[in-house]
Short mmCIF file of C-alpha atoms in Angstrom, two decimals:
data_model
loop_
_atom_site.label_atom_id
_atom_site.label_comp_id
_atom_site.label_asym_id
_atom_site.label_seq_id
_atom_site.Cartn_x
_atom_site.Cartn_y
_atom_site.Cartn_z
CA ASP A 1 82.14 -70.84 42.26
CA GLY A 2 79.45 -73.03 43.78
CA GLY A 3 76.76 -70.37 43.66
CA ARG A 4 74.25 -69.52 41.06
CA THR A 5 73.78 -66.36 39.36
CA MET A 6 70.21 -65.27 38.56
CA SER A 7 68.82 -64.22 35.29
CA LEU A 8 67.79 -60.50 34.67
CA GLU A 9 63.97 -61.77 34.73
CA GLU A 10 64.55 -63.27 37.95
CA LEU A 11 66.61 -60.09 39.13
CA ASN A 12 63.27 -58.16 37.96
CA ALA A 13 61.10 -60.05 39.99
CA SER A 14 63.10 -59.86 43.08
CA ILE A 15 63.12 -56.24 43.10
CA ASP A 16 59.28 -55.97 42.63
CA SER A 17 59.02 -58.55 45.06
CA ILE A 18 61.32 -56.60 47.96
CA VAL A 19 59.54 -53.52 47.01
CA ALA A 20 55.97 -55.14 47.30
CA ASP A 21 56.45 -56.63 50.51
CA VAL A 22 57.88 -53.78 52.27
CA TRP A 23 54.73 -51.84 50.94
CA MET A 24 52.26 -54.71 51.47
CA ILE A 25 51.13 -54.93 48.13
CA GLU A 26 51.40 -57.52 45.59
CA PRO A 27 54.29 -57.13 43.07
CA HIS A 28 51.85 -57.23 39.79
CA GLU A 29 50.28 -54.17 41.32
CA LEU A 30 53.50 -52.52 40.56
CA MET A 31 52.77 -52.61 36.96
CA ARG A 32 49.26 -50.92 37.28
CA ARG A 33 49.00 -47.75 35.51
CA THR A 34 47.60 -45.62 38.34
CA ARG A 35 48.37 -42.87 40.46
CA LEU A 36 47.26 -44.07 43.66
CA ARG A 37 49.44 -43.56 46.23
CA HIS A 38 49.81 -46.84 47.79
CA ILE A 39 50.81 -48.01 44.28
CA ALA A 40 52.77 -45.40 43.02
CA GLU A 41 54.92 -44.90 45.72
CA PRO A 42 56.44 -48.30 45.87
CA ARG A 43 56.55 -48.18 42.20
CA GLN A 44 58.67 -45.04 42.58
CA VAL A 45 60.89 -47.12 44.97
CA ALA A 46 61.13 -49.89 42.18
CA ILE A 47 62.58 -47.48 39.77
CA TYR A 48 64.82 -45.80 42.12
CA ILE A 49 66.25 -49.25 42.93
CA ARG A 50 66.71 -50.29 39.68
CA VAL A 51 68.52 -46.70 38.86
CA THR A 52 70.54 -46.32 41.79
CA VAL A 53 71.62 -49.72 43.16
CA PHE A 54 71.63 -51.48 39.92
CA HIS A 55 72.16 -48.31 37.54
CA ASN A 56 69.83 -49.13 35.05
CA LYS A 57 69.48 -46.58 32.53
CA GLU A 58 66.30 -44.15 33.15
CA ALA A 59 65.12 -45.59 29.62
CA GLN A 60 65.68 -49.23 30.95
CA ALA A 61 63.43 -48.88 33.79
CA ALA A 62 60.96 -46.98 31.93
CA MET A 63 60.75 -49.75 29.40
CA TYR A 64 60.29 -52.09 32.29
CA TYR A 65 57.41 -50.30 33.64
CA LYS A 66 55.62 -49.25 30.37
CA LEU A 67 56.34 -45.59 31.33
CA ASN A 68 58.16 -42.43 29.91
CA SER A 69 61.64 -41.16 30.91
CA SER A 70 60.52 -38.25 32.39
CA THR A 71 58.10 -40.49 34.63
CA VAL A 72 61.26 -42.16 35.77
CA TYR A 73 63.21 -39.13 36.44
CA HIS A 74 60.40 -37.98 38.55
CA ALA A 75 60.06 -41.05 40.33
CA VAL A 76 63.58 -40.75 41.49
CA ARG A 77 63.66 -37.34 42.54
CA THR A 78 60.64 -37.95 44.53
CA VAL A 79 62.16 -40.80 46.65
CA ALA A 80 65.09 -38.78 46.92
CA GLU A 81 62.82 -35.92 48.61
CA LEU A 82 60.50 -38.32 50.54
CA THR A 83 63.88 -39.86 51.98
CA ARG A 84 64.96 -36.23 53.08
CA THR A 85 61.38 -35.21 54.57
CA ASN A 86 59.49 -38.40 55.93
CA ARG A 87 60.92 -40.68 58.37
CA ILE A 88 58.77 -43.61 58.06
CA PHE A 89 59.64 -43.44 53.95
CA ARG A 90 63.14 -43.65 54.98
CA ASP A 91 62.96 -46.41 57.15
CA ARG A 92 60.79 -48.57 54.54
CA LEU A 93 63.32 -47.47 51.78
CA ASN A 94 66.33 -48.38 53.99
CA LEU A 95 64.95 -51.74 54.54
CA VAL A 96 64.34 -52.14 50.78
CA MET A 97 68.00 -50.98 50.11
CA GLN A 98 69.71 -53.43 52.47
CA LYS A 99 67.45 -56.21 50.70
CA ALA A 100 68.39 -55.00 47.16
CA GLU A 101 72.16 -54.89 48.15
CA LEU A 102 71.92 -58.62 49.18
CA VAL A 103 70.24 -59.33 45.66
CA LYS A 104 72.85 -57.29 43.95
CA LYS A 105 75.82 -59.21 45.29
CA ILE A 106 73.82 -62.74 44.21
CA TYR A 107 73.00 -61.21 40.85
CA PHE A 108 76.53 -59.76 39.94
CA ASP A 109 78.44 -62.79 41.69
CA GLY A 110 80.43 -64.53 38.85
CA LYS A 111 79.37 -61.80 36.06
#
């Protein structure tokens, strides 16, 4: 094998770090219970990445961020809508998705 796979904890930290970096916030801010757009939007993206790229169940993503499942469902829908209607958001999301796909390869390598 030669490569080292990452733990779930490392995976979670990587996802938060990627999103936070692209949105220029600190990763721990994704856990803040706030509706401020500069925090809520990247948190919605992190949820979207967990559900769509890493195939987490909505309940898993909800538990991680200490939210309810309907909030996670709303986040996934919101990201899909913003991707359709907002070019700058779409460009940022695409950057996150590219990085997330690399992390996914590392995480699932050998599993």
